mmCIF file of C-alpha atoms in Angstrom:
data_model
loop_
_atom_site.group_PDB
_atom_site.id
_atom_site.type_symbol
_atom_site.label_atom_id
_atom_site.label_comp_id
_atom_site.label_asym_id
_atom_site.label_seq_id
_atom_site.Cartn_x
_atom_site.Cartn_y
_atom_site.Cartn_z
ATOM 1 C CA UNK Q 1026 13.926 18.492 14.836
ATOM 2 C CA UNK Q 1027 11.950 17.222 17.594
ATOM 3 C CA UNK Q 1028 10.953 13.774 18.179
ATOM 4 C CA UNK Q 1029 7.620 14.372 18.774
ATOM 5 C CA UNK Q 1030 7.297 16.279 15.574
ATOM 6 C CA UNK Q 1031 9.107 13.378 12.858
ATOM 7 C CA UNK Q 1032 6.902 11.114 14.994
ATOM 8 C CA UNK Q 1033 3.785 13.057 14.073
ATOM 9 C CA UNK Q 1034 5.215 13.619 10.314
ATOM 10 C CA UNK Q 1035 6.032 10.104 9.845
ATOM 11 C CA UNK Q 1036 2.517 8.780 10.973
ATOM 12 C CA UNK Q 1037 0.773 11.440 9.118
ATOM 13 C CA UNK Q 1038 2.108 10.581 5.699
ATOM 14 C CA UNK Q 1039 1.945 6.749 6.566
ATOM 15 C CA UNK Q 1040 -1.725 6.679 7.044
ATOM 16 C CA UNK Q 1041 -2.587 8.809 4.481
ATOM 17 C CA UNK Q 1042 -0.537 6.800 2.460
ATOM 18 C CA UNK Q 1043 -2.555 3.609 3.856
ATOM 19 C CA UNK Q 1044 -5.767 5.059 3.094
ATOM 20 C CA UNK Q 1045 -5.394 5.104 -0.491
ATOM 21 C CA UNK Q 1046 -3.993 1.543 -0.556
ATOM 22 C CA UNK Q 1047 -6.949 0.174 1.358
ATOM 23 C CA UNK Q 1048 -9.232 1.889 -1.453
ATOM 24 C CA UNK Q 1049 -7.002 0.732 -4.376
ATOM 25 C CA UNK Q 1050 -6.906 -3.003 -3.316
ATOM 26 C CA UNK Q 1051 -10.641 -3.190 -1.959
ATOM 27 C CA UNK Q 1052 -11.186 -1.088 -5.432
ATOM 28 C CA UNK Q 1053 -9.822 -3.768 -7.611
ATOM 29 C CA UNK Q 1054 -11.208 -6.086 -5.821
ATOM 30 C CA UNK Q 1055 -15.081 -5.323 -5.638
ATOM 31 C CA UNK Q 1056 -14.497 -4.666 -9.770
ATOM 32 C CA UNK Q 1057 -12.951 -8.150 -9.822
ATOM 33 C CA UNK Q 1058 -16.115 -9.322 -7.950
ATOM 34 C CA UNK Q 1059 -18.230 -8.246 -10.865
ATOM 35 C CA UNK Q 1060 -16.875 -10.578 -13.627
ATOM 36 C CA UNK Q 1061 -18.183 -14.077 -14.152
ATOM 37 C CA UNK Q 1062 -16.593 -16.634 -11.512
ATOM 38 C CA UNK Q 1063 -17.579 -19.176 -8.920
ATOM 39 C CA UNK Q 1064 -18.907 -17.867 -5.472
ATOM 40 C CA UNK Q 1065 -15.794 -19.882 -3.937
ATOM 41 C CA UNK Q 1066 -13.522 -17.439 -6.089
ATOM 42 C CA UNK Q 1067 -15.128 -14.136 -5.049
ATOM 43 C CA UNK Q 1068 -15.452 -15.588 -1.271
ATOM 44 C CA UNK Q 1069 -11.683 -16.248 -1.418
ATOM 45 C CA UNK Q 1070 -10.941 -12.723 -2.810
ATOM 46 C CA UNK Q 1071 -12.305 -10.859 0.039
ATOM 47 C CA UNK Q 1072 -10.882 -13.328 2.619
ATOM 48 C CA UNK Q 1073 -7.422 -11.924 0.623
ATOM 49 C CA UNK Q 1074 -8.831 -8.703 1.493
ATOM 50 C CA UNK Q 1075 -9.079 -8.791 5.290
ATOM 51 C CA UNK Q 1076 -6.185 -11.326 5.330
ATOM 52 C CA UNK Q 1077 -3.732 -8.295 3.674
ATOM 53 C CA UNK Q 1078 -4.751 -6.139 6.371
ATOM 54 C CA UNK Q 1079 -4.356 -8.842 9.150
ATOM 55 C CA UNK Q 1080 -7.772 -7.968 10.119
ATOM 56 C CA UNK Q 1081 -9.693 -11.762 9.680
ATOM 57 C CA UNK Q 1082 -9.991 -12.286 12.826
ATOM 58 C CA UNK Q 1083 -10.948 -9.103 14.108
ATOM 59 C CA UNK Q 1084 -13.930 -8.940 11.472
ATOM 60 C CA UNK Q 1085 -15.085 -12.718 12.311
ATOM 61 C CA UNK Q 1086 -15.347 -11.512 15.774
ATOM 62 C CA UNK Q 1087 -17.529 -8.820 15.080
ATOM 63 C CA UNK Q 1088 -19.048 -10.178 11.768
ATOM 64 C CA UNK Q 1089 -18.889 -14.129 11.489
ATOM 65 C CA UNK Q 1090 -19.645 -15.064 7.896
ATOM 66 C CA UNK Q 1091 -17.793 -13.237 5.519
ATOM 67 C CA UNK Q 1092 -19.748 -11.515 2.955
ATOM 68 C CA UNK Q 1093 -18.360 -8.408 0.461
ATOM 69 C CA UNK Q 1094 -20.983 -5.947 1.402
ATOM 70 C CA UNK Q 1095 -19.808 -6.690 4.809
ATOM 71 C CA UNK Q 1096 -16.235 -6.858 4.294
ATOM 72 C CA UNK Q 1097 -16.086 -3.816 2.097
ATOM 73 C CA UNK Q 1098 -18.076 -1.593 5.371
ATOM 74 C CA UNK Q 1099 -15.378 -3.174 7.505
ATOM 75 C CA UNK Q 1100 -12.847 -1.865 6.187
ATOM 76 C CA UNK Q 1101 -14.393 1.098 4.955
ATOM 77 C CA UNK Q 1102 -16.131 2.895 7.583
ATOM 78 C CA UNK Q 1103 -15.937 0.839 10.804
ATOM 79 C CA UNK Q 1104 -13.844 3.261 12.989
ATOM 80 C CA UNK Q 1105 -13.570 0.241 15.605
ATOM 81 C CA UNK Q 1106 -9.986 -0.625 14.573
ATOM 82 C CA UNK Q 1107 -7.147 1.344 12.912
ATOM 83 C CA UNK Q 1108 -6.740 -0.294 9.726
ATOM 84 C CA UNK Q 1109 -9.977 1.349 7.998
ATOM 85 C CA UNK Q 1110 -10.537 4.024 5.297
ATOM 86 C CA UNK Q 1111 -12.285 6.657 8.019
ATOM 87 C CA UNK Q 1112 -10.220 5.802 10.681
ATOM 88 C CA UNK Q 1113 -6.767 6.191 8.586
ATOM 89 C CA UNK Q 1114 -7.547 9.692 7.684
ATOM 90 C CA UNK Q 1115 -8.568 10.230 11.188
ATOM 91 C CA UNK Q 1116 -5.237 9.572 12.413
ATOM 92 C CA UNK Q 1117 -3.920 11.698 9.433
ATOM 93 C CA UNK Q 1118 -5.814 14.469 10.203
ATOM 94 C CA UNK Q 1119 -4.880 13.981 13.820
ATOM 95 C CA UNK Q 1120 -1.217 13.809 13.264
ATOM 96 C CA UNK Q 1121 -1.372 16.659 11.134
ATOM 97 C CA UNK Q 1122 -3.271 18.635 13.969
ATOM 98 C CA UNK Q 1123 -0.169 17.988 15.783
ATOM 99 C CA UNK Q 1124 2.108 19.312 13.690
ATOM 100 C CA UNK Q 1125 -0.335 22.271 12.867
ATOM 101 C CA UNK Q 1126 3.349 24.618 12.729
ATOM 102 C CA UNK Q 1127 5.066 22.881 10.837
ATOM 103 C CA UNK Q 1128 3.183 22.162 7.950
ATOM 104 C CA UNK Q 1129 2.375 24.038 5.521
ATOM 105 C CA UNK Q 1130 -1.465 25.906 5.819
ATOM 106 C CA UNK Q 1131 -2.498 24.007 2.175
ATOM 107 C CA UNK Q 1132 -1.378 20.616 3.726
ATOM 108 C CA UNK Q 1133 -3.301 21.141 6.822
ATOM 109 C CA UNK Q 1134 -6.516 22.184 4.871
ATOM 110 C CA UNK Q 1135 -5.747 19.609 2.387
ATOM 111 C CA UNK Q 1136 -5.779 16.956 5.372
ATOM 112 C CA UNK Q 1137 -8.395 18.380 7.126
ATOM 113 C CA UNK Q 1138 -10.816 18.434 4.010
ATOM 114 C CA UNK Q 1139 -10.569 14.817 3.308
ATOM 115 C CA UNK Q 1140 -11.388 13.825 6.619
ATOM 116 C CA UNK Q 1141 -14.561 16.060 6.464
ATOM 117 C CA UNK Q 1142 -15.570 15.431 3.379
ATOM 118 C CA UNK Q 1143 -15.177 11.682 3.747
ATOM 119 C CA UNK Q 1144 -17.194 11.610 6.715
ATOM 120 C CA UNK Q 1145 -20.014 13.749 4.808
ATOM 121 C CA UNK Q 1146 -20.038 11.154 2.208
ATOM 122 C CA UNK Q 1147 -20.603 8.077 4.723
ATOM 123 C CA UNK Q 1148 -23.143 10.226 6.346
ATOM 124 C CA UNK Q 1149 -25.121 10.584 3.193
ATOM 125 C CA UNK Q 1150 -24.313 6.904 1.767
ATOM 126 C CA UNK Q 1151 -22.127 7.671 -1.069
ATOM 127 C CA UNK Q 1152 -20.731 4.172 -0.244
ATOM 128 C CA UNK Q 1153 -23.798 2.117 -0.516
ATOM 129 C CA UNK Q 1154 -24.548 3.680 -4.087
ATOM 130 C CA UNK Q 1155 -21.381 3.823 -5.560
ATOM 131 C CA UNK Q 1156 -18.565 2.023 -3.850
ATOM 132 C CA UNK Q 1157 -16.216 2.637 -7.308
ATOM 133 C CA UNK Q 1158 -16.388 6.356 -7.212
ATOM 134 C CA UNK Q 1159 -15.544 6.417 -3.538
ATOM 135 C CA UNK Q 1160 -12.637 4.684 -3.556
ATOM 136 C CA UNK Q 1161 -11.524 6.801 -6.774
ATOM 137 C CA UNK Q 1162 -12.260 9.881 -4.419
ATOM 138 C CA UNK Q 1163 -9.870 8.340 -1.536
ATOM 139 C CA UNK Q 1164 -7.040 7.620 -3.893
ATOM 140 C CA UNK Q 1165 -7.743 11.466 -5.376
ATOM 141 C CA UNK Q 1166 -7.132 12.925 -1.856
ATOM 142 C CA UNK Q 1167 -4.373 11.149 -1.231
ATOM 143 C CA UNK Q 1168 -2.407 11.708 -4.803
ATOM 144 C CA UNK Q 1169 -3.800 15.620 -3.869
ATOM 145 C CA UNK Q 1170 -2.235 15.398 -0.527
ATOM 146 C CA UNK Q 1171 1.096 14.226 -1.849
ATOM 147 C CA UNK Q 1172 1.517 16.902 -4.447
ATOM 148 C CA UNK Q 1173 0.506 19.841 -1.972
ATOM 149 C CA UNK Q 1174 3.140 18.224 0.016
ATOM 150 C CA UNK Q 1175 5.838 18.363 -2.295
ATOM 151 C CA UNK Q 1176 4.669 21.451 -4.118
ATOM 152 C CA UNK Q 1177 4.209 23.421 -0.610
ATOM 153 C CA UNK Q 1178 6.543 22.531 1.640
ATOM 154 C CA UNK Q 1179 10.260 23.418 2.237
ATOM 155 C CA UNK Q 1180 12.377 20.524 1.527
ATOM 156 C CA UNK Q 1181 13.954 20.377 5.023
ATOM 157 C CA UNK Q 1182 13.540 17.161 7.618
ATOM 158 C CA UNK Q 1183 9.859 17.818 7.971
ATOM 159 C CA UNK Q 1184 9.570 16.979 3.845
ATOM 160 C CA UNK Q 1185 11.966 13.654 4.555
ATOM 161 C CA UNK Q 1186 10.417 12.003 7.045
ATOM 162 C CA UNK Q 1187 7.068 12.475 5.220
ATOM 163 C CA UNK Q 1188 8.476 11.262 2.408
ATOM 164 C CA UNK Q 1189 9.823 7.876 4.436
ATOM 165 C CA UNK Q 1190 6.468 7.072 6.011
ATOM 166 C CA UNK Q 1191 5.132 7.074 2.683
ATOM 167 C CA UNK Q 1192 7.849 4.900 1.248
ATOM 168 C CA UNK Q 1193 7.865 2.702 3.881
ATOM 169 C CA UNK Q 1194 4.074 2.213 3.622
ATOM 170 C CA UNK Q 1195 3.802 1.920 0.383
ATOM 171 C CA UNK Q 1196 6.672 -1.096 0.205
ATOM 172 C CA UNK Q 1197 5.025 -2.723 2.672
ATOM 173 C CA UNK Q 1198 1.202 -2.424 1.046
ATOM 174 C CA UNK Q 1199 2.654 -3.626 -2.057
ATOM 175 C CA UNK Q 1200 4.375 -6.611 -0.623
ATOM 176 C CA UNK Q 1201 1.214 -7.726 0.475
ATOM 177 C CA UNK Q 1202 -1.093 -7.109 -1.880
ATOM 178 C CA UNK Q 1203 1.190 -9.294 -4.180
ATOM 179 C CA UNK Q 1204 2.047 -12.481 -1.627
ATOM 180 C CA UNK Q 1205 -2.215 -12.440 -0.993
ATOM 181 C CA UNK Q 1206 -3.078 -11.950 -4.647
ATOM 182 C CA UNK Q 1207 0.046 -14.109 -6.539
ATOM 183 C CA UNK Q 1208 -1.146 -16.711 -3.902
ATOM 184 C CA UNK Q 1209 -4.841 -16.941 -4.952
ATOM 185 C CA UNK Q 1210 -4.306 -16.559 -8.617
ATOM 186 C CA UNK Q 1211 -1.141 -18.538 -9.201
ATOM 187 C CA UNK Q 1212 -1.369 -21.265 -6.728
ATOM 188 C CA UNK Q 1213 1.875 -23.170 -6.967
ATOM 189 C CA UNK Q 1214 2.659 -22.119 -10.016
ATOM 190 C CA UNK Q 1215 5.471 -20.183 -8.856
ATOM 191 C CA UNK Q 1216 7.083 -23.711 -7.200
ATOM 192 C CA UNK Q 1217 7.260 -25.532 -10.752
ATOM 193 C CA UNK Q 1218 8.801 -24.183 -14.164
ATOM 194 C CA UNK Q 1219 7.663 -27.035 -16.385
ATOM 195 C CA UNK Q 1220 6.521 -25.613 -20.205
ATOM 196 C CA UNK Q 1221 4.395 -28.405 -20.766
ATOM 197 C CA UNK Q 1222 2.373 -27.457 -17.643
ATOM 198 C CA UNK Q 1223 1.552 -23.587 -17.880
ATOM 199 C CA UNK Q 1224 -1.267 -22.538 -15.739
ATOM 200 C CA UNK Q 1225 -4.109 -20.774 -16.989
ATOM 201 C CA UNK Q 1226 -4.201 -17.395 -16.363
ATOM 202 C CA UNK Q 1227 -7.254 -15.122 -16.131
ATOM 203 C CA UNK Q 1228 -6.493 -11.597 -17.952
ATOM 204 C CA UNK Q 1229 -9.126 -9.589 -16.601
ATOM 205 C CA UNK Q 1230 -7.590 -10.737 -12.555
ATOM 206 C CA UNK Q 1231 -4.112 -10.407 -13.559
ATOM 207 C CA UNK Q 1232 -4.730 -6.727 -15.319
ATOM 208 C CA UNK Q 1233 -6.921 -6.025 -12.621
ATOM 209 C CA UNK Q 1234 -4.040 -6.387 -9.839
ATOM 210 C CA UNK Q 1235 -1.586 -4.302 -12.159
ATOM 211 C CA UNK Q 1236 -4.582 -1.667 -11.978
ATOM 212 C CA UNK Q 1237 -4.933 -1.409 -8.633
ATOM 213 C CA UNK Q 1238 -1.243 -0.094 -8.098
ATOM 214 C CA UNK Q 1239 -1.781 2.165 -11.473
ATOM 215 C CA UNK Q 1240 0.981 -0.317 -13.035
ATOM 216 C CA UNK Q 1241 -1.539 -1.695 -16.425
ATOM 217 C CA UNK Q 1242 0.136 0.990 -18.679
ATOM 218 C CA UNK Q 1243 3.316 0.935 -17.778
ATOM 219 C CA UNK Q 1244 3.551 -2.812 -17.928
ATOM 220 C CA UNK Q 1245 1.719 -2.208 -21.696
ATOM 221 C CA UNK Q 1246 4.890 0.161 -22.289
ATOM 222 C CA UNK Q 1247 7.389 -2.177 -20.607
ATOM 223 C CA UNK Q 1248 7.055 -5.718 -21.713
ATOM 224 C CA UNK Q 1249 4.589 -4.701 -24.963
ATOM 225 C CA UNK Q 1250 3.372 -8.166 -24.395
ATOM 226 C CA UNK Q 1251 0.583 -10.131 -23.085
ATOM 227 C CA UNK Q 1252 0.231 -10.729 -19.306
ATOM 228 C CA UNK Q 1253 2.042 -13.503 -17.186
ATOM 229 C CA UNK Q 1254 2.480 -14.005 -13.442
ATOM 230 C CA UNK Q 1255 6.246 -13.631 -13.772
ATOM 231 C CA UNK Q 1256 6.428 -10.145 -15.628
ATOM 232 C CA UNK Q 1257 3.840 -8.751 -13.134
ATOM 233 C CA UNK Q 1258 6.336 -9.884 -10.716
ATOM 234 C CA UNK Q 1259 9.166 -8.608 -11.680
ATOM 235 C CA UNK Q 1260 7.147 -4.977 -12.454
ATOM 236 C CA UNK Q 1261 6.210 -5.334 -8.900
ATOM 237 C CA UNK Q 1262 9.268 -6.122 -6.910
ATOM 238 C CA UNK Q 1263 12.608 -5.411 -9.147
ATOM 239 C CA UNK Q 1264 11.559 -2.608 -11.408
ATOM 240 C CA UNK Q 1265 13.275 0.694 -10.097
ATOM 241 C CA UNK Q 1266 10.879 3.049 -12.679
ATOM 242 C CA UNK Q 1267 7.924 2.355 -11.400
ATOM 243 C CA UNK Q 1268 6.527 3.957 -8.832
ATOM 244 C CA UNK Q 1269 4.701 1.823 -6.975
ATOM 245 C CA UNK Q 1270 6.901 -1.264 -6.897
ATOM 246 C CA UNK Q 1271 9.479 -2.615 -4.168
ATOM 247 C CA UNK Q 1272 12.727 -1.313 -5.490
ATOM 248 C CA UNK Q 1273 11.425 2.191 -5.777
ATOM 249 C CA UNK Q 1274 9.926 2.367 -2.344
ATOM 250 C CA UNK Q 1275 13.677 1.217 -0.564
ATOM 251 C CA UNK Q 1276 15.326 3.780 -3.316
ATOM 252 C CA UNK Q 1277 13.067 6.708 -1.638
ATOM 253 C CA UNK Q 1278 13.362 5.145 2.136
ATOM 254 C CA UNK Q 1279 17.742 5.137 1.733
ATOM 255 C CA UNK Q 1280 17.356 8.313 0.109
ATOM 256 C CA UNK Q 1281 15.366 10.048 2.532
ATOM 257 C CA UNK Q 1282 17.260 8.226 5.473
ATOM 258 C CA UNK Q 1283 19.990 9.325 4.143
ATOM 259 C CA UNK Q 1284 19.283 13.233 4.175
ATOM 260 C CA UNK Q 1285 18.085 12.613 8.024
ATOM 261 C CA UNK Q 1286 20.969 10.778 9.106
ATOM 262 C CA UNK Q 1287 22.147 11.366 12.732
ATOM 263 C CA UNK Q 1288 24.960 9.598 14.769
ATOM 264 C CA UNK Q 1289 22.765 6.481 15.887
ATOM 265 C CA UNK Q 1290 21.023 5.957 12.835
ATOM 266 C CA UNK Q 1291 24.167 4.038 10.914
ATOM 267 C CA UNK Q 1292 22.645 0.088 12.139
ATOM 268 C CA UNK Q 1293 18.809 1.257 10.535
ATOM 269 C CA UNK Q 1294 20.444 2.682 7.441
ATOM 270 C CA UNK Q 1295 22.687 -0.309 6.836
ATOM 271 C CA UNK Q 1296 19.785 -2.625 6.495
ATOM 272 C CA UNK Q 1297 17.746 -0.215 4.577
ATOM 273 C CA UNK Q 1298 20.579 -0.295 1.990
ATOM 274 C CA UNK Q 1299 21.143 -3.688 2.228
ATOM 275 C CA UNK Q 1300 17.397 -4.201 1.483
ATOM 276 C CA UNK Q 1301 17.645 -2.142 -1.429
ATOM 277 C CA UNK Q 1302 20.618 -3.753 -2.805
ATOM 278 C CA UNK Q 1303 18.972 -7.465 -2.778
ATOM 279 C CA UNK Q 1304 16.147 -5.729 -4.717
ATOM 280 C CA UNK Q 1305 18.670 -3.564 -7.210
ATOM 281 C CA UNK Q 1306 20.881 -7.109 -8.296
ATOM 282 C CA UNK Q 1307 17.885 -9.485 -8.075
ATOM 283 C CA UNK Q 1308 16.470 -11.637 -10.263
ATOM 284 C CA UNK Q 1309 13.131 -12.502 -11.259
ATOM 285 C CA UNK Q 1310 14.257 -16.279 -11.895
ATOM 286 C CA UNK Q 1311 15.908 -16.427 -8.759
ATOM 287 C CA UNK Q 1312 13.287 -14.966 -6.571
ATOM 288 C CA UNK Q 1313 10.664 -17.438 -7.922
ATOM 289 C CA UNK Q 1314 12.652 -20.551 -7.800
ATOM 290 C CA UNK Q 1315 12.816 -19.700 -3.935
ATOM 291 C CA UNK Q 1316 9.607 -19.253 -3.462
ATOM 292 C CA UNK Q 1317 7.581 -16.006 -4.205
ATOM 293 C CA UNK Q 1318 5.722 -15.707 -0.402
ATOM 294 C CA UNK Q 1319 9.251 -16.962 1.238
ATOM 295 C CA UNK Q 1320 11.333 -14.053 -0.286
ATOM 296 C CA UNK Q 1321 7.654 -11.780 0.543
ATOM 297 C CA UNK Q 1322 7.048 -12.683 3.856
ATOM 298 C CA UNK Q 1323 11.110 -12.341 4.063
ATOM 299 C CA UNK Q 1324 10.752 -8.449 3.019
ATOM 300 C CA UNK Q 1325 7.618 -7.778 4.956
ATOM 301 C CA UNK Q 1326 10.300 -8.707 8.430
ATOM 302 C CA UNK Q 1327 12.671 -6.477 7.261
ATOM 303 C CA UNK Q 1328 10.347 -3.488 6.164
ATOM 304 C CA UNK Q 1329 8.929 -4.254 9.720
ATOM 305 C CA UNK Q 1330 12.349 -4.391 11.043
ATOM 306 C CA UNK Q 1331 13.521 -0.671 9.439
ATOM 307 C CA UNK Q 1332 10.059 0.472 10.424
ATOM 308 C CA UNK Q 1333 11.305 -0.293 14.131
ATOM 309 C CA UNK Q 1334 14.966 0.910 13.494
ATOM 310 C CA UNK Q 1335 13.549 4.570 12.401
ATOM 311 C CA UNK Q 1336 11.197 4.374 15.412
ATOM 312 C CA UNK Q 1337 14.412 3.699 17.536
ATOM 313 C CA UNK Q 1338 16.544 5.951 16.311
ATOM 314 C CA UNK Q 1339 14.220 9.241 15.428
ATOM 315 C CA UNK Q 1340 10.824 8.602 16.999
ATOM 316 C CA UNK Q 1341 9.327 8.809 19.904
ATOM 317 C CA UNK Q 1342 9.807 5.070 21.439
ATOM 318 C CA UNK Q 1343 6.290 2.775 21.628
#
């Protein structure tokens, strides 16, 4: 396969993939926003929100004051840096374009569509009414996207290095969602284990995280328990079965590397494995007696580093 081609396939898949995780986490957020708290609590969950993105500074510059009508247009519909809703499927449906060939007609349309469709919605303030239902309508397109993928398309390279960027975006989305989140909601907690000093934990914001990667039921059917920090944790980052976590991103990204494999790819796949072994023998315990944004900020440079490895050894160079 061409360069050119995984570059485009790899990009497509990892901003549609970014898309939906921008509407799931500003999603759980803005329903957060709506239960009883302090205004210094819902101020600091929508500095979380631009700080996940790495996008504070660029919205002070244009926006000053933060503000969650403001923040939530940001990073919805502000097509003035890459890292919003309209501007990810933009670069999806440009990608795609690209690749017009080798994709499969329903993927294209499928692409295509969303963009449209989203922009007709902006146009016509959808947002403004009803954030909620347009963030549900985001995360629709994108679950419809993958399935037409997978359902449509022959399982050759094309269908692997899809399936990587979306991995690899979806590890790294993750990892930050929880070191932002964990960080607000736990404060140090994760630095002391002392039982006479638990900290008190707010169901409705620790459910509410587990909701926005689609992880409240299984962690219902998993632990059959109430909430804590530690389980959401471990759900999060060790658990192989669920979809969204850590370990099952790296299983897909080694997988997937693994059916692309060419003669200079051996250094990037090492590390990929390696990566997904620390996750496959870890420990919950072990993890959080480190230090819970050390071992996060840890993954987020190696995800980075892989990220830069594929680039290297399939893409077309930066």
């Amino acid at each position: 396969m061409l360069s050119r081609t995984a570059d485009h396939l790899f990009w497509m898949a990892r901003y549609m993939e970014r898309a939906e995780n921008t509407a799931r986490m500003l999603d759980v957020n803005y329903q957060t926003s709506l239960l009883p708290q302090s205004a210094d609590r819902a101020l600091q969950g929508w500095r979380g929100m631009l700080g996940i993105s790495e996008l504070t500074e660029a919205y002070e510059k244009r926006h000053g004051k933060i503000d969650a009508r403001r923040v939530m247009t940001f990073m919805v519909g502000d097509e003035t840096h890459s890292s919003s809703i309209v501007s990810c499927l933009k670069a999806a449906r440009e990608n795609a374009r690209a690749v017009r060939g080798t994709i499969t007609t329903e993927l294209w349309e499928t692409t295509n569509q969303t963009w449209l469709e989203f922009n007709r919605m902006l146009r016509e303030g959808h947002f403004e009414r009803d954030p909620g239902t347009v963030f549900e309508w985001v995360k629709f397109r994108s679950h419809l996207s993958r399935g037409v993928t997978v359902g449509t398309m022959l399982h050759d390279e094309s269908l692997h290095f899809i399936r990587i960027g979306t991995f690899l975006e979806r590890a790294d989305n993750t990892a930050r969602l929880l070191d932002v989140k964990f960080h607000a909601l736990a404060g140090d907690y994760f630095g002391r284990h002392r039982a006479d000093d638990p900290p008190e934990i707010d169901f409705y914001h620790w459910s509410a995280i587990l909701r926005s990667v689609s992880g409240f039921e299984i962690y219902r059917k998993v632990y059959r328990n109430v909430i804590v920090p530690e389980r959401v944790a471990e759900l999060l980052i060790l658990r192989p079965d669920m979809p969204r976590s850590l370990a099952s991103c790296m299983n897909g990204v080694v997988e997937n590397l693994r059916l692309v494999a060419n003669e200079q790819s051996s250094e990037t796949q090492r590390r990929a494995g390696r990566l997904r072994s620390d996750l496959q023998f870890g420990r919950i315990d072990e993890i959080l007696a480190t230090g819970l944004h050390a071992y996060l900020t840890q993954f987020l440079d190696r995800v980075n580093d892989i990220g830069a490895g594929i680039s290297r050894d399939f893409l077309v160079p930066a």
